PDB file of C-alpha atoms in Angstrom:
ATOM      1  CA  MET P  11     138.836 100.364 140.708  1.00  0.00           C
ATOM      2  CA  TYR P  12     136.300 101.180 143.414  1.00  0.00           C
ATOM      3  CA  ARG P  13     135.998 104.602 145.017  1.00  0.00           C
ATOM      4  CA  PHE P  14     134.167 104.784 148.349  1.00  0.00           C
ATOM      5  CA  HIS P  15     133.040 108.327 149.172  1.00  0.00           C
ATOM      6  CA  LEU P  16     132.853 108.922 152.927  1.00  0.00           C
ATOM      7  CA  GLY P  17     131.497 111.959 154.732  1.00  0.00           C
ATOM      8  CA  LEU P  18     132.288 112.839 158.344  1.00  0.00           C
ATOM      9  CA  ALA P  19     129.380 110.756 159.628  1.00  0.00           C
ATOM     10  CA  ASP P  20     130.567 107.806 157.542  1.00  0.00           C
ATOM     11  CA  LEU P  21     134.090 108.038 158.956  1.00  0.00           C
ATOM     12  CA  ALA P  22     132.678 108.044 162.484  1.00  0.00           C
ATOM     13  CA  ALA P  23     130.721 104.865 161.698  1.00  0.00           C
ATOM     14  CA  VAL P  24     133.577 102.824 160.173  1.00  0.00           C
ATOM     15  CA  SER P  25     133.681  99.445 161.931  1.00  0.00           C
ATOM     16  CA  PHE P  26     135.489  96.097 161.912  1.00  0.00           C
ATOM     17  CA  ALA P  27     134.105  92.577 162.200  1.00  0.00           C
ATOM     18  CA  CYS P  28     135.164  88.934 162.174  1.00  0.00           C
ATOM     19  CA  SER P  29     133.041  86.789 159.864  1.00  0.00           C
ATOM     20  CA  PRO P  30     133.181  83.005 160.348  1.00  0.00           C
ATOM     21  CA  LEU P  31     130.994  82.472 157.273  1.00  0.00           C
ATOM     22  CA  GLN P  32     133.290  84.611 155.122  1.00  0.00           C
ATOM     23  CA  GLU P  33     136.291  82.604 156.294  1.00  0.00           C
ATOM     24  CA  THR P  34     134.455  79.330 155.703  1.00  0.00           C
ATOM     25  CA  VAL P  35     133.608  80.251 152.115  1.00  0.00           C
ATOM     26  CA  LEU P  36     136.965  81.833 151.308  1.00  0.00           C
ATOM     27  CA  SER P  37     138.831  78.912 152.881  1.00  0.00           C
ATOM     28  CA  LEU P  38     137.559  76.774 149.996  1.00  0.00           C
ATOM     29  CA  ARG P  39     140.267  78.559 147.998  1.00  0.00           C
ATOM     30  CA  MET P  40     142.758  76.401 149.894  1.00  0.00           C
ATOM     31  CA  TRP P  41     141.419  73.344 148.049  1.00  0.00           C
ATOM     32  CA  THR P  42     141.521  75.022 144.630  1.00  0.00           C
ATOM     33  CA  HIS P  43     144.469  77.482 144.920  1.00  0.00           C
ATOM     34  CA  PRO P  44     146.570  76.284 147.886  1.00  0.00           C
ATOM     35  CA  ALA P  45     149.806  77.935 146.744  1.00  0.00           C
ATOM     36  CA  SER P  46     148.231  81.376 147.187  1.00  0.00           C
ATOM     37  CA  TYR P  47     147.991  81.029 150.985  1.00  0.00           C
ATOM     38  CA  PRO P  48     151.259  79.616 152.364  1.00  0.00           C
ATOM     39  CA  ALA P  49     150.522  80.496 155.994  1.00  0.00           C
ATOM     40  CA  GLN P  50     147.528  78.135 155.956  1.00  0.00           C
ATOM     41  CA  GLN P  51     149.022  75.188 154.079  1.00  0.00           C
ATOM     42  CA  ALA P  52     150.142  73.194 157.111  1.00  0.00           C
ATOM     43  CA  TRP P  53     146.721  73.464 158.712  1.00  0.00           C
ATOM     44  CA  PHE P  54     144.870  72.413 155.602  1.00  0.00           C
ATOM     45  CA  ARG P  55     147.122  69.429 155.041  1.00  0.00           C
ATOM     46  CA  ARG P  56     145.894  68.235 158.422  1.00  0.00           C
ATOM     47  CA  LEU P  57     142.293  68.954 157.451  1.00  0.00           C
ATOM     48  CA  ARG P  58     142.425  67.120 154.105  1.00  0.00           C
ATOM     49  CA  PRO P  59     141.367  63.670 155.394  1.00  0.00           C
ATOM     50  CA  ASP P  60     138.242  65.182 156.976  1.00  0.00           C
ATOM     51  CA  PHE P  61     137.534  67.284 153.908  1.00  0.00           C
ATOM     52  CA  GLU P  62     137.811  64.335 151.542  1.00  0.00           C
ATOM     53  CA  GLN P  63     135.165  62.495 153.553  1.00  0.00           C
ATOM     54  CA  LEU P  64     132.580  65.200 152.832  1.00  0.00           C
ATOM     55  CA  GLU P  65     130.048  64.088 150.231  1.00  0.00           C
ATOM     56  CA  SER P  66     129.545  67.709 149.193  1.00  0.00           C
ATOM     57  CA  ARG P  67     133.232  68.528 148.561  1.00  0.00           C
ATOM     58  CA  ARG P  68     132.735  68.695 144.767  1.00  0.00           C
ATOM     59  CA  LEU P  69     129.893  71.192 145.153  1.00  0.00           C
ATOM     60  CA  LEU P  70     131.901  73.204 147.679  1.00  0.00           C
ATOM     61  CA  CYS P  71     134.961  73.481 145.440  1.00  0.00           C
ATOM     62  CA  SER P  72     132.760  74.519 142.528  1.00  0.00           C
ATOM     63  CA  LEU P  73     131.894  77.733 144.422  1.00  0.00           C
ATOM     64  CA  ILE P  74     135.401  79.117 143.713  1.00  0.00           C
ATOM     65  CA  ALA P  75     136.050  80.613 140.264  1.00  0.00           C
ATOM     66  CA  GLY P  76     139.317  80.181 138.402  1.00  0.00           C
ATOM     67  CA  ASN P  77     140.436  83.650 139.515  1.00  0.00           C
ATOM     68  CA  ARG P  78     139.392  82.844 143.129  1.00  0.00           C
ATOM     69  CA  TYR P  79     136.217  84.955 142.963  1.00  0.00           C
ATOM     70  CA  VAL P  80     133.102  83.905 144.847  1.00  0.00           C
ATOM     71  CA  ALA P  81     129.532  85.051 144.314  1.00  0.00           C
ATOM     72  CA  ASP P  82     128.577  87.937 146.599  1.00  0.00           C
ATOM     73  CA  PHE P  83     125.604  86.197 148.229  1.00  0.00           C
ATOM     74  CA  LEU P  84     127.946  83.634 149.814  1.00  0.00           C
ATOM     75  CA  THR P  85     129.690  86.248 152.005  1.00  0.00           C
ATOM     76  CA  PRO P  86     127.010  88.605 153.373  1.00  0.00           C
ATOM     77  CA  ARG P  87     128.207  91.638 155.301  1.00  0.00           C
ATOM     78  CA  PRO P  88     128.438  90.822 159.043  1.00  0.00           C
ATOM     79  CA  ALA P  89     125.596  92.290 161.076  1.00  0.00           C
ATOM     80  CA  GLY P  90     127.817  92.898 164.113  1.00  0.00           C
ATOM     81  CA  PRO P  91     131.430  92.780 165.261  1.00  0.00           C
ATOM     82  CA  ALA P  92     131.486  89.055 166.099  1.00  0.00           C
ATOM     83  CA  PRO P  93     128.530  87.176 164.575  1.00  0.00           C
ATOM     84  CA  SER P  94     128.232  83.433 165.046  1.00  0.00           C
ATOM     85  CA  PHE P  95     128.534  81.060 162.119  1.00  0.00           C
ATOM     86  CA  ARG P  96     124.913  79.961 162.565  1.00  0.00           C
ATOM     87  CA  SER P  97     123.552  83.511 162.540  1.00  0.00           C
ATOM     88  CA  GLU P  98     125.437  84.274 159.329  1.00  0.00           C
ATOM     89  CA  LEU P  99     124.306  80.999 157.789  1.00  0.00           C
ATOM     90  CA  GLY P 100     120.748  82.103 158.576  1.00  0.00           C
ATOM     91  CA  VAL P 101     121.332  85.239 156.501  1.00  0.00           C
ATOM     92  CA  LEU P 102     122.627  83.102 153.653  1.00  0.00           C
ATOM     93  CA  ARG P 103     119.595  80.794 153.860  1.00  0.00           C
ATOM     94  CA  ALA P 104     117.331  83.847 153.501  1.00  0.00           C
ATOM     95  CA  THR P 105     118.900  84.841 150.154  1.00  0.00           C
ATOM     96  CA  ASP P 106     116.387  85.343 147.372  1.00  0.00           C
ATOM     97  CA  PRO P 107     116.949  82.299 145.113  1.00  0.00           C
ATOM     98  CA  ALA P 108     116.138  84.460 142.086  1.00  0.00           C
ATOM     99  CA  THR P 109     119.464  86.277 142.556  1.00  0.00           C
ATOM    100  CA  LEU P 110     121.641  83.157 142.394  1.00  0.00           C
ATOM    101  CA  ARG P 111     121.957  82.916 138.629  1.00  0.00           C
ATOM    102  CA  VAL P 112     122.873  86.589 138.188  1.00  0.00           C
ATOM    103  CA  GLU P 113     125.463  86.533 140.972  1.00  0.00           C
ATOM    104  CA  LEU P 114     127.033  83.235 139.972  1.00  0.00           C
ATOM    105  CA  GLU P 115     127.322  84.339 136.360  1.00  0.00           C
ATOM    106  CA  ARG P 116     128.842  87.642 137.473  1.00  0.00           C
ATOM    107  CA  ALA P 117     131.483  85.743 139.449  1.00  0.00           C
ATOM    108  CA  PHE P 118     132.319  83.031 136.889  1.00  0.00           C
ATOM    109  CA  LEU P 119     131.637  84.135 133.333  1.00  0.00           C
ATOM    110  CA  PRO P 120     134.113  87.046 132.927  1.00  0.00           C
ATOM    111  CA  HIS P 121     137.082  84.804 133.735  1.00  0.00           C
ATOM    112  CA  ASP P 122     135.991  81.179 133.300  1.00  0.00           C
ATOM    113  CA  GLY P 123     133.462  81.678 130.503  1.00  0.00           C
ATOM    114  CA  ARG P 124     131.043  79.165 132.011  1.00  0.00           C
ATOM    115  CA  LEU P 125     129.627  77.930 135.289  1.00  0.00           C
ATOM    116  CA  PRO P 126     131.120  74.815 136.890  1.00  0.00           C
ATOM    117  CA  THR P 127     129.095  71.691 136.144  1.00  0.00           C
ATOM    118  CA  PRO P 128     127.853  71.142 139.744  1.00  0.00           C
ATOM    119  CA  LEU P 129     126.344  74.639 139.730  1.00  0.00           C
ATOM    120  CA  ALA P 130     125.095  74.658 136.133  1.00  0.00           C
ATOM    121  CA  GLU P 131     123.291  71.348 136.670  1.00  0.00           C
ATOM    122  CA  ARG P 132     121.385  72.735 139.653  1.00  0.00           C
ATOM    123  CA  LEU P 133     120.574  76.281 138.522  1.00  0.00           C
ATOM    124  CA  ALA P 134     117.264  75.228 136.971  1.00  0.00           C
ATOM    125  CA  GLU P 135     116.072  75.057 140.596  1.00  0.00           C
ATOM    126  CA  PRO P 136     117.946  77.846 142.412  1.00  0.00           C
ATOM    127  CA  ALA P 137     116.031  77.402 145.670  1.00  0.00           C
ATOM    128  CA  ARG P 138     117.121  73.779 145.769  1.00  0.00           C
ATOM    129  CA  LEU P 139     120.711  74.777 144.965  1.00  0.00           C
ATOM    130  CA  LEU P 140     120.676  77.175 147.909  1.00  0.00           C
ATOM    131  CA  GLU P 141     119.275  74.411 150.098  1.00  0.00           C
ATOM    132  CA  GLU P 142     122.235  72.225 149.110  1.00  0.00           C
ATOM    133  CA  ILE P 143     124.889  74.912 149.563  1.00  0.00           C
ATOM    134  CA  CYS P 144     123.890  75.871 153.118  1.00  0.00           C
ATOM    135  CA  PRO P 145     124.082  72.395 154.720  1.00  0.00           C
ATOM    136  CA  ALA P 146     127.237  71.673 152.736  1.00  0.00           C
ATOM    137  CA  LEU P 147     128.913  74.750 154.257  1.00  0.00           C
ATOM    138  CA  GLU P 148     127.589  73.824 157.693  1.00  0.00           C
ATOM    139  CA  GLU P 149     128.987  70.297 157.452  1.00  0.00           C
ATOM    140  CA  TYR P 150     132.324  71.655 156.263  1.00  0.00           C
ATOM    141  CA  TRP P 151     132.417  74.133 159.136  1.00  0.00           C
ATOM    142  CA  GLU P 152     131.547  71.600 161.822  1.00  0.00           C
ATOM    143  CA  ASN P 153     133.802  68.777 160.622  1.00  0.00           C
ATOM    144  CA  CYS P 154     136.824  70.646 159.293  1.00  0.00           C
ATOM    145  CA  LEU P 155     137.133  74.217 160.554  1.00  0.00           C
ATOM    146  CA  ALA P 156     135.358  74.689 163.869  1.00  0.00           C
ATOM    147  CA  PRO P 157     137.111  72.036 166.003  1.00  0.00           C
ATOM    148  CA  HIS P 158     140.703  73.264 165.740  1.00  0.00           C
ATOM    149  CA  TRP P 159     141.368  75.708 162.898  1.00  0.00           C
ATOM    150  CA  TRP P 160     138.800  78.382 163.733  1.00  0.00           C
ATOM    151  CA  PRO P 161     139.868  79.002 167.365  1.00  0.00           C
ATOM    152  CA  ARG P 162     143.409  79.699 166.140  1.00  0.00           C
ATOM    153  CA  ALA P 163     142.265  81.765 163.154  1.00  0.00           C
ATOM    154  CA  ARG P 164     139.776  83.747 165.241  1.00  0.00           C
ATOM    155  CA  SER P 165     142.606  84.727 167.573  1.00  0.00           C
ATOM    156  CA  VAL P 166     144.583  86.068 164.604  1.00  0.00           C
ATOM    157  CA  LEU P 167     141.595  87.973 163.199  1.00  0.00           C
ATOM    158  CA  GLU P 168     140.626  89.483 166.535  1.00  0.00           C
ATOM    159  CA  ALA P 169     144.220  90.477 167.236  1.00  0.00           C
ATOM    160  CA  ASP P 170     144.263  92.266 163.895  1.00  0.00           C
ATOM    161  CA  ILE P 171     141.120  94.219 164.809  1.00  0.00           C
ATOM    162  CA  VAL P 172     142.493  95.237 168.204  1.00  0.00           C
ATOM    163  CA  HIS P 173     145.652  96.438 166.443  1.00  0.00           C
ATOM    164  CA  ARG P 174     143.513  98.534 164.083  1.00  0.00           C
ATOM    165  CA  ALA P 175     141.668 100.051 167.037  1.00  0.00           C
ATOM    166  CA  ARG P 176     144.991 101.019 168.569  1.00  0.00           C
ATOM    167  CA  THR P 177     146.107 102.591 165.290  1.00  0.00           C
ATOM    168  CA  LEU P 178     142.876 104.579 165.113  1.00  0.00           C
ATOM    169  CA  ALA P 179     143.277 105.846 168.677  1.00  0.00           C
ATOM    170  CA  GLN P 180     146.926 106.818 168.244  1.00  0.00           C
ATOM    171  CA  HIS P 181     147.058 108.075 164.662  1.00  0.00           C
ATOM    172  CA  GLY P 182     143.539 108.723 163.378  1.00  0.00           C
ATOM    173  CA  VAL P 183     141.329 107.329 160.672  1.00  0.00           C
ATOM    174  CA  GLY P 184     143.525 108.482 157.784  1.00  0.00           C
ATOM    175  CA  VAL P 185     146.488 106.370 158.893  1.00  0.00           C
ATOM    176  CA  LEU P 186     144.163 103.495 159.788  1.00  0.00           C
ATOM    177  CA  LEU P 187     142.671 103.318 156.294  1.00  0.00           C
ATOM    178  CA  SER P 188     145.973 103.836 154.527  1.00  0.00           C
ATOM    179  CA  GLU P 189     147.724 101.033 156.437  1.00  0.00           C
ATOM    180  CA  LEU P 190     145.141  98.311 155.841  1.00  0.00           C
ATOM    181  CA  ASP P 191     146.549  97.227 152.491  1.00  0.00           C
ATOM    182  CA  GLN P 192     148.807  98.518 149.727  1.00  0.00           C
ATOM    183  CA  ARG P 193     145.911  98.581 147.243  1.00  0.00           C
ATOM    184  CA  LEU P 194     143.965 101.030 149.397  1.00  0.00           C
ATOM    185  CA  ARG P 195     144.495 104.764 148.970  1.00  0.00           C
ATOM    186  CA  TRP P 196     142.887 107.413 151.135  1.00  0.00           C
ATOM    187  CA  GLY P 197     142.544 111.110 150.357  1.00  0.00           C
ATOM    188  CA  ASP P 198     139.997 113.925 150.157  1.00  0.00           C
ATOM    189  CA  GLY P 199     137.218 111.808 151.619  1.00  0.00           C
ATOM    190  CA  VAL P 200     137.633 108.993 149.073  1.00  0.00           C
ATOM    191  CA  LEU P 201     138.898 105.482 149.817  1.00  0.00           C
ATOM    192  CA  THR P 202     140.067 103.835 146.577  1.00  0.00           C
ATOM    193  CA  ILE P 203     140.636 100.136 145.956  1.00  0.00           C
ATOM    194  CA  ASP P 204     142.872  99.449 142.993  1.00  0.00           C
ATOM    195  CA  ARG P 205     141.604  96.076 141.819  1.00  0.00           C
ATOM    196  CA  GLY P 206     144.328  95.706 139.191  1.00  0.00           C
ATOM    197  CA  TRP P 207     141.777  95.176 136.443  1.00  0.00           C
ATOM    198  CA  GLY P 208     143.528  97.339 133.875  1.00  0.00           C
ATOM    199  CA  ARG P 209     142.762  94.914 131.033  1.00  0.00           C
ATOM    200  CA  GLY P 210     139.618  96.459 129.638  1.00  0.00           C
ATOM    201  CA  ARG P 211     137.286  95.795 132.533  1.00  0.00           C
ATOM    202  CA  ASP P 212     136.102  98.553 134.853  1.00  0.00           C
ATOM    203  CA  VAL P 213     139.015 100.779 133.850  1.00  0.00           C
ATOM    204  CA  ALA P 214     136.905 103.856 134.637  1.00  0.00           C
ATOM    205  CA  GLY P 215     136.094 102.432 138.077  1.00  0.00           C
ATOM    206  CA  ARG P 216     132.977 102.673 140.179  1.00  0.00           C
ATOM    207  CA  ASP P 217     131.927 105.345 142.635  1.00  0.00           C
ATOM    208  CA  ILE P 218     130.139 104.157 145.778  1.00  0.00           C
ATOM    209  CA  ARG P 219     128.673 106.667 148.197  1.00  0.00           C
ATOM    210  CA  VAL P 220     128.546 105.209 151.683  1.00  0.00           C
ATOM    211  CA  ASP P 221     125.668 107.570 152.605  1.00  0.00           C
ATOM    212  CA  ARG P 222     125.411 106.590 156.278  1.00  0.00           C
ATOM    213  CA  ARG P 223     125.062 102.871 155.491  1.00  0.00           C
ATOM    214  CA  GLY P 224     128.262 102.110 157.407  1.00  0.00           C
ATOM    215  CA  LEU P 225     131.515 100.788 155.970  1.00  0.00           C
ATOM    216  CA  VAL P 226     132.561  97.450 157.507  1.00  0.00           C
ATOM    217  CA  PHE P 227     136.077  96.008 157.253  1.00  0.00           C
ATOM    218  CA  THR P 228     136.653  92.279 157.693  1.00  0.00           C
ATOM    219  CA  PRO P 229     140.154  90.775 158.063  1.00  0.00           C
ATOM    220  CA  SER P 230     140.657  87.462 156.279  1.00  0.00           C
ATOM    221  CA  CYS P 231     143.191  84.650 156.095  1.00  0.00           C
ATOM    222  CA  PHE P 232     142.277  83.898 152.477  1.00  0.00           C
ATOM    223  CA  ILE P 233     142.701  87.072 150.485  1.00  0.00           C
ATOM    224  CA  ARG P 234     145.967  88.517 149.216  1.00  0.00           C
ATOM    225  CA  SER P 235     144.834  92.125 148.806  1.00  0.00           C
ATOM    226  CA  ALA P 236     141.912  94.331 149.780  1.00  0.00           C
ATOM    227  CA  ASN P 237     138.684  93.507 147.999  1.00  0.00           C
ATOM    228  CA  THR P 238     134.988  94.254 148.024  1.00  0.00           C
ATOM    229  CA  PHE P 239     131.761  92.889 146.577  1.00  0.00           C
ATOM    230  CA  ILE P 240     131.664  92.336 142.831  1.00  0.00           C
ATOM    231  CA  SER P 241     128.371  94.258 142.721  1.00  0.00           C
ATOM    232  CA  ASP P 242     128.171  97.769 144.169  1.00  0.00           C
ATOM    233  CA  GLN P 243     124.511  97.218 145.101  1.00  0.00           C
ATOM    234  CA  TYR P 244     125.447  95.665 148.451  1.00  0.00           C
ATOM    235  CA  PRO P 245     126.020  97.623 151.677  1.00  0.00           C
ATOM    236  CA  PRO P 246     129.658  98.826 151.696  1.00  0.00           C
ATOM    237  CA  ALA P 247     132.163  96.265 152.965  1.00  0.00           C
ATOM    238  CA  ILE P 248     135.862  95.654 152.380  1.00  0.00           C
ATOM    239  CA  ALA P 249     137.841  92.509 153.181  1.00  0.00           C
ATOM    240  CA  TYR P 250     141.586  92.806 153.666  1.00  0.00           C
ATOM    241  CA  PRO P 251     144.493  90.454 154.528  1.00  0.00           C
ATOM    242  CA  ALA P 252     144.805  89.872 158.264  1.00  0.00           C
ATOM    243  CA  ARG P 253     148.184  90.592 159.801  1.00  0.00           C
ATOM    244  CA  GLY P 254     149.905  88.015 161.979  1.00  0.00           C
ATOM    245  CA  GLN P 255     149.040  84.948 159.914  1.00  0.00           C
ATOM    246  CA  GLY P 256     152.618  83.740 160.152  1.00  0.00           C
ATOM    247  CA  SER P 257     151.852  82.579 163.682  1.00  0.00           C
ATOM    248  CA  MET P 258     149.603  79.883 162.171  1.00  0.00           C
ATOM    249  CA  ALA P 259     152.216  78.453 159.823  1.00  0.00           C
ATOM    250  CA  GLY P 260     153.394  75.760 162.218  1.00  0.00           C
ATOM    251  CA  ALA P 261     155.283  75.277 165.442  1.00  0.00           C
ATOM    252  CA  LEU P 262     156.845  78.463 166.722  1.00  0.00           C
ATOM    253  CA  ASP P 263     160.158  78.840 168.447  1.00  0.00           C
ATOM    254  CA  ARG P 264     159.997  80.151 171.955  1.00  0.00           C
ATOM    255  CA  PRO P 265     160.398  83.922 172.052  1.00  0.00           C
ATOM    256  CA  SER P 266     163.852  85.159 172.908  1.00  0.00           C
ATOM    257  CA  THR P 267     164.166  87.074 176.160  1.00  0.00           C
ATOM    258  CA  SER P 268     167.055  88.670 177.979  1.00  0.00           C
ATOM    259  CA  ARG P 269     168.583  87.015 181.015  1.00  0.00           C
ATOM    260  CA  ALA P 270     167.952  90.173 183.040  1.00  0.00           C
ATOM    261  CA  LEU P 271     164.233  90.178 182.153  1.00  0.00           C
ATOM    262  CA  GLU P 272     163.889  86.509 183.116  1.00  0.00           C
ATOM    263  CA  GLN P 273     165.619  87.181 186.439  1.00  0.00           C
ATOM    264  CA  LEU P 274     163.241  90.066 187.110  1.00  0.00           C
ATOM    265  CA  LEU P 275     159.945  88.471 186.083  1.00  0.00           C
ATOM    266  CA  GLY P 276     160.678  84.776 185.859  1.00  0.00           C
ATOM    267  CA  ALA P 277     160.982  82.932 182.538  1.00  0.00           C
ATOM    268  CA  PRO P 278     157.220  82.289 181.936  1.00  0.00           C
ATOM    269  CA  LYS P 279     156.217  85.931 182.436  1.00  0.00           C
ATOM    270  CA  ALA P 280     159.211  87.176 180.431  1.00  0.00           C
ATOM    271  CA  ARG P 281     158.214  84.963 177.483  1.00  0.00           C
ATOM    272  CA  LEU P 282     154.625  86.148 177.701  1.00  0.00           C
ATOM    273  CA  LEU P 283     155.736  89.759 177.668  1.00  0.00           C
ATOM    274  CA  ALA P 284     157.907  89.080 174.612  1.00  0.00           C
ATOM    275  CA  LEU P 285     154.914  87.695 172.708  1.00  0.00           C
ATOM    276  CA  LEU P 286     152.622  90.599 173.534  1.00  0.00           C
ATOM    277  CA  HIS P 287     154.052  93.108 171.066  1.00  0.00           C
ATOM    278  CA  GLU P 288     150.711  92.577 169.281  1.00  0.00           C
ATOM    279  CA  PRO P 289     147.273  91.691 170.674  1.00  0.00           C
ATOM    280  CA  VAL P 290     146.967  87.981 171.513  1.00  0.00           C
ATOM    281  CA  SER P 291     144.324  85.904 173.268  1.00  0.00           C
ATOM    282  CA  THR P 292     144.926  83.572 176.206  1.00  0.00           C
ATOM    283  CA  THR P 293     144.201  80.571 173.982  1.00  0.00           C
ATOM    284  CA  GLU P 294     146.719  81.675 171.362  1.00  0.00           C
ATOM    285  CA  LEU P 295     149.368  82.345 174.013  1.00  0.00           C
ATOM    286  CA  ALA P 296     148.851  78.869 175.460  1.00  0.00           C
ATOM    287  CA  LEU P 297     149.235  77.316 172.000  1.00  0.00           C
ATOM    288  CA  ARG P 298     152.416  79.247 171.276  1.00  0.00           C
ATOM    289  CA  LEU P 299     154.021  78.412 174.613  1.00  0.00           C
ATOM    290  CA  GLY P 300     152.763  74.837 174.880  1.00  0.00           C
ATOM    291  CA  VAL P 301     151.109  75.353 178.289  1.00  0.00           C
ATOM    292  CA  THR P 302     147.553  75.406 179.581  1.00  0.00           C
ATOM    293  CA  PRO P 303     145.315  78.497 179.273  1.00  0.00           C
ATOM    294  CA  GLY P 304     144.989  78.441 183.063  1.00  0.00           C
ATOM    295  CA  ALA P 305     148.725  78.805 183.520  1.00  0.00           C
ATOM    296  CA  VAL P 306     148.780  81.694 181.038  1.00  0.00           C
ATOM    297  CA  SER P 307     145.910  83.420 182.857  1.00  0.00           C
ATOM    298  CA  GLN P 308     147.782  83.283 186.178  1.00  0.00           C
ATOM    299  CA  HIS P 309     150.840  84.963 184.728  1.00  0.00           C
ATOM    300  CA  LEU P 310     148.763  87.524 182.810  1.00  0.00           C
ATOM    301  CA  ALA P 311     147.012  88.513 186.037  1.00  0.00           C
ATOM    302  CA  VAL P 312     150.387  89.492 187.516  1.00  0.00           C
ATOM    303  CA  LEU P 313     151.425  91.388 184.382  1.00  0.00           C
ATOM    304  CA  LEU P 314     148.092  93.245 184.426  1.00  0.00           C
ATOM    305  CA  ALA P 315     148.437  94.140 188.094  1.00  0.00           C
ATOM    306  CA  THR P 316     151.891  95.583 187.453  1.00  0.00           C
ATOM    307  CA  ARG P 317     150.612  97.528 184.404  1.00  0.00           C
ATOM    308  CA  LEU P 318     152.965  95.819 181.999  1.00  0.00           C
ATOM    309  CA  VAL P 319     150.081  94.670 179.803  1.00  0.00           C
ATOM    310  CA  SER P 320     146.586  95.894 179.006  1.00  0.00           C
ATOM    311  CA  ARG P 321     143.569  94.030 177.695  1.00  0.00           C
ATOM    312  CA  ALA P 322     140.732  94.686 175.285  1.00  0.00           C
ATOM    313  CA  ARG P 323     137.608  92.700 174.490  1.00  0.00           C
ATOM    314  CA  HIS P 324     136.434  91.787 171.004  1.00  0.00           C
ATOM    315  CA  GLY P 325     133.211  89.804 170.941  1.00  0.00           C
ATOM    316  CA  ARG P 326     133.670  86.920 173.382  1.00  0.00           C
ATOM    317  CA  SER P 327     137.456  87.074 173.353  1.00  0.00           C
ATOM    318  CA  VAL P 328     139.840  89.077 175.504  1.00  0.00           C
ATOM    319  CA  LEU P 329     143.153  90.063 173.923  1.00  0.00           C
ATOM    320  CA  TYR P 330     146.282  91.209 175.741  1.00  0.00           C
ATOM    321  CA  LEU P 331     148.929  93.704 174.631  1.00  0.00           C
ATOM    322  CA  ARG P 332     152.045  95.228 176.159  1.00  0.00           C
ATOM    323  CA  THR P 333     151.692  98.735 177.544  1.00  0.00           C
ATOM    324  CA  ALA P 334     154.292 101.433 176.927  1.00  0.00           C
ATOM    325  CA  LEU P 335     155.905 100.410 180.217  1.00  0.00           C
ATOM    326  CA  GLY P 336     155.918  96.792 179.065  1.00  0.00           C
ATOM    327  CA  ASP P 337     157.541  97.826 175.783  1.00  0.00           C
ATOM    328  CA  GLU P 338     160.343  99.580 177.614  1.00  0.00           C
ATOM    329  CA  LEU P 339     160.921  96.616 179.894  1.00  0.00           C
ATOM    330  CA  ALA P 340     160.896  94.081 177.046  1.00  0.00           C
ATOM    331  CA  GLY P 341     163.410  96.266 175.254  1.00  0.00           C
TER     332      GLY P 341
END
């Protein structure tokens, strides 16, 4: 159990970020524990031929412990709301090699009792191990994730963050924190994560004072419940399951719309409006409807001009969402 103590200044500084490096590292769980992430299975079946061609796949899979833990240094806290993969990889490359043994043992030994052979064989030279891990992750990113999976996943993650911003604006920080995940509890200035470790480990829990260091939340496609660093020595950060992952599970049926709405707006705009009950990017809308992003943009421009949808920017992406008027019209 972790207890994050937040003052008023800390609450004002709570932020959200998408982390491509976090998703790259945590996505390795799909190769070791695929049944835990059903929404991603179809995508990773398609990626398997490319993954199996990677010379470093054995090293990559060894980074995931039997209980799905990863060492903290592999997922550094994002420095901004939408960092690039390369900038985050630069942070990873700058890790002090002397910390690798401690962090790997902290991740693996309590559950597995030993380090995987690919890691144990290399730990005599931790700097060299780090030099192998970084290009291995980069190759995995460039050949497997970045071409097709990441654009779709990024849309889901960014839509989640825009939804959280809307919750904050409409209901306040208390509701925002309480709705992120069922293992999170908020009250009296303390955000508690119940890690479910009630088997003799950390039963008393840990108290972490945010102390103006900022608390960053990162949505993820590869965690099943809210989690944080194994060590409480890192700047405060919490990963939580992203909403809307079902849209990645495969081909989607076209959204149902009423005949009256189609007669009023035309079928393409009516279908767009039906999809915009949650924030979605132009790219994601095009994928769901099987049309070009340009065609989507033309219809969105009309919906914006008539105030049926609004838009918000996150990083380099623009996400669209129905307004209250759009909600009433979509029924």
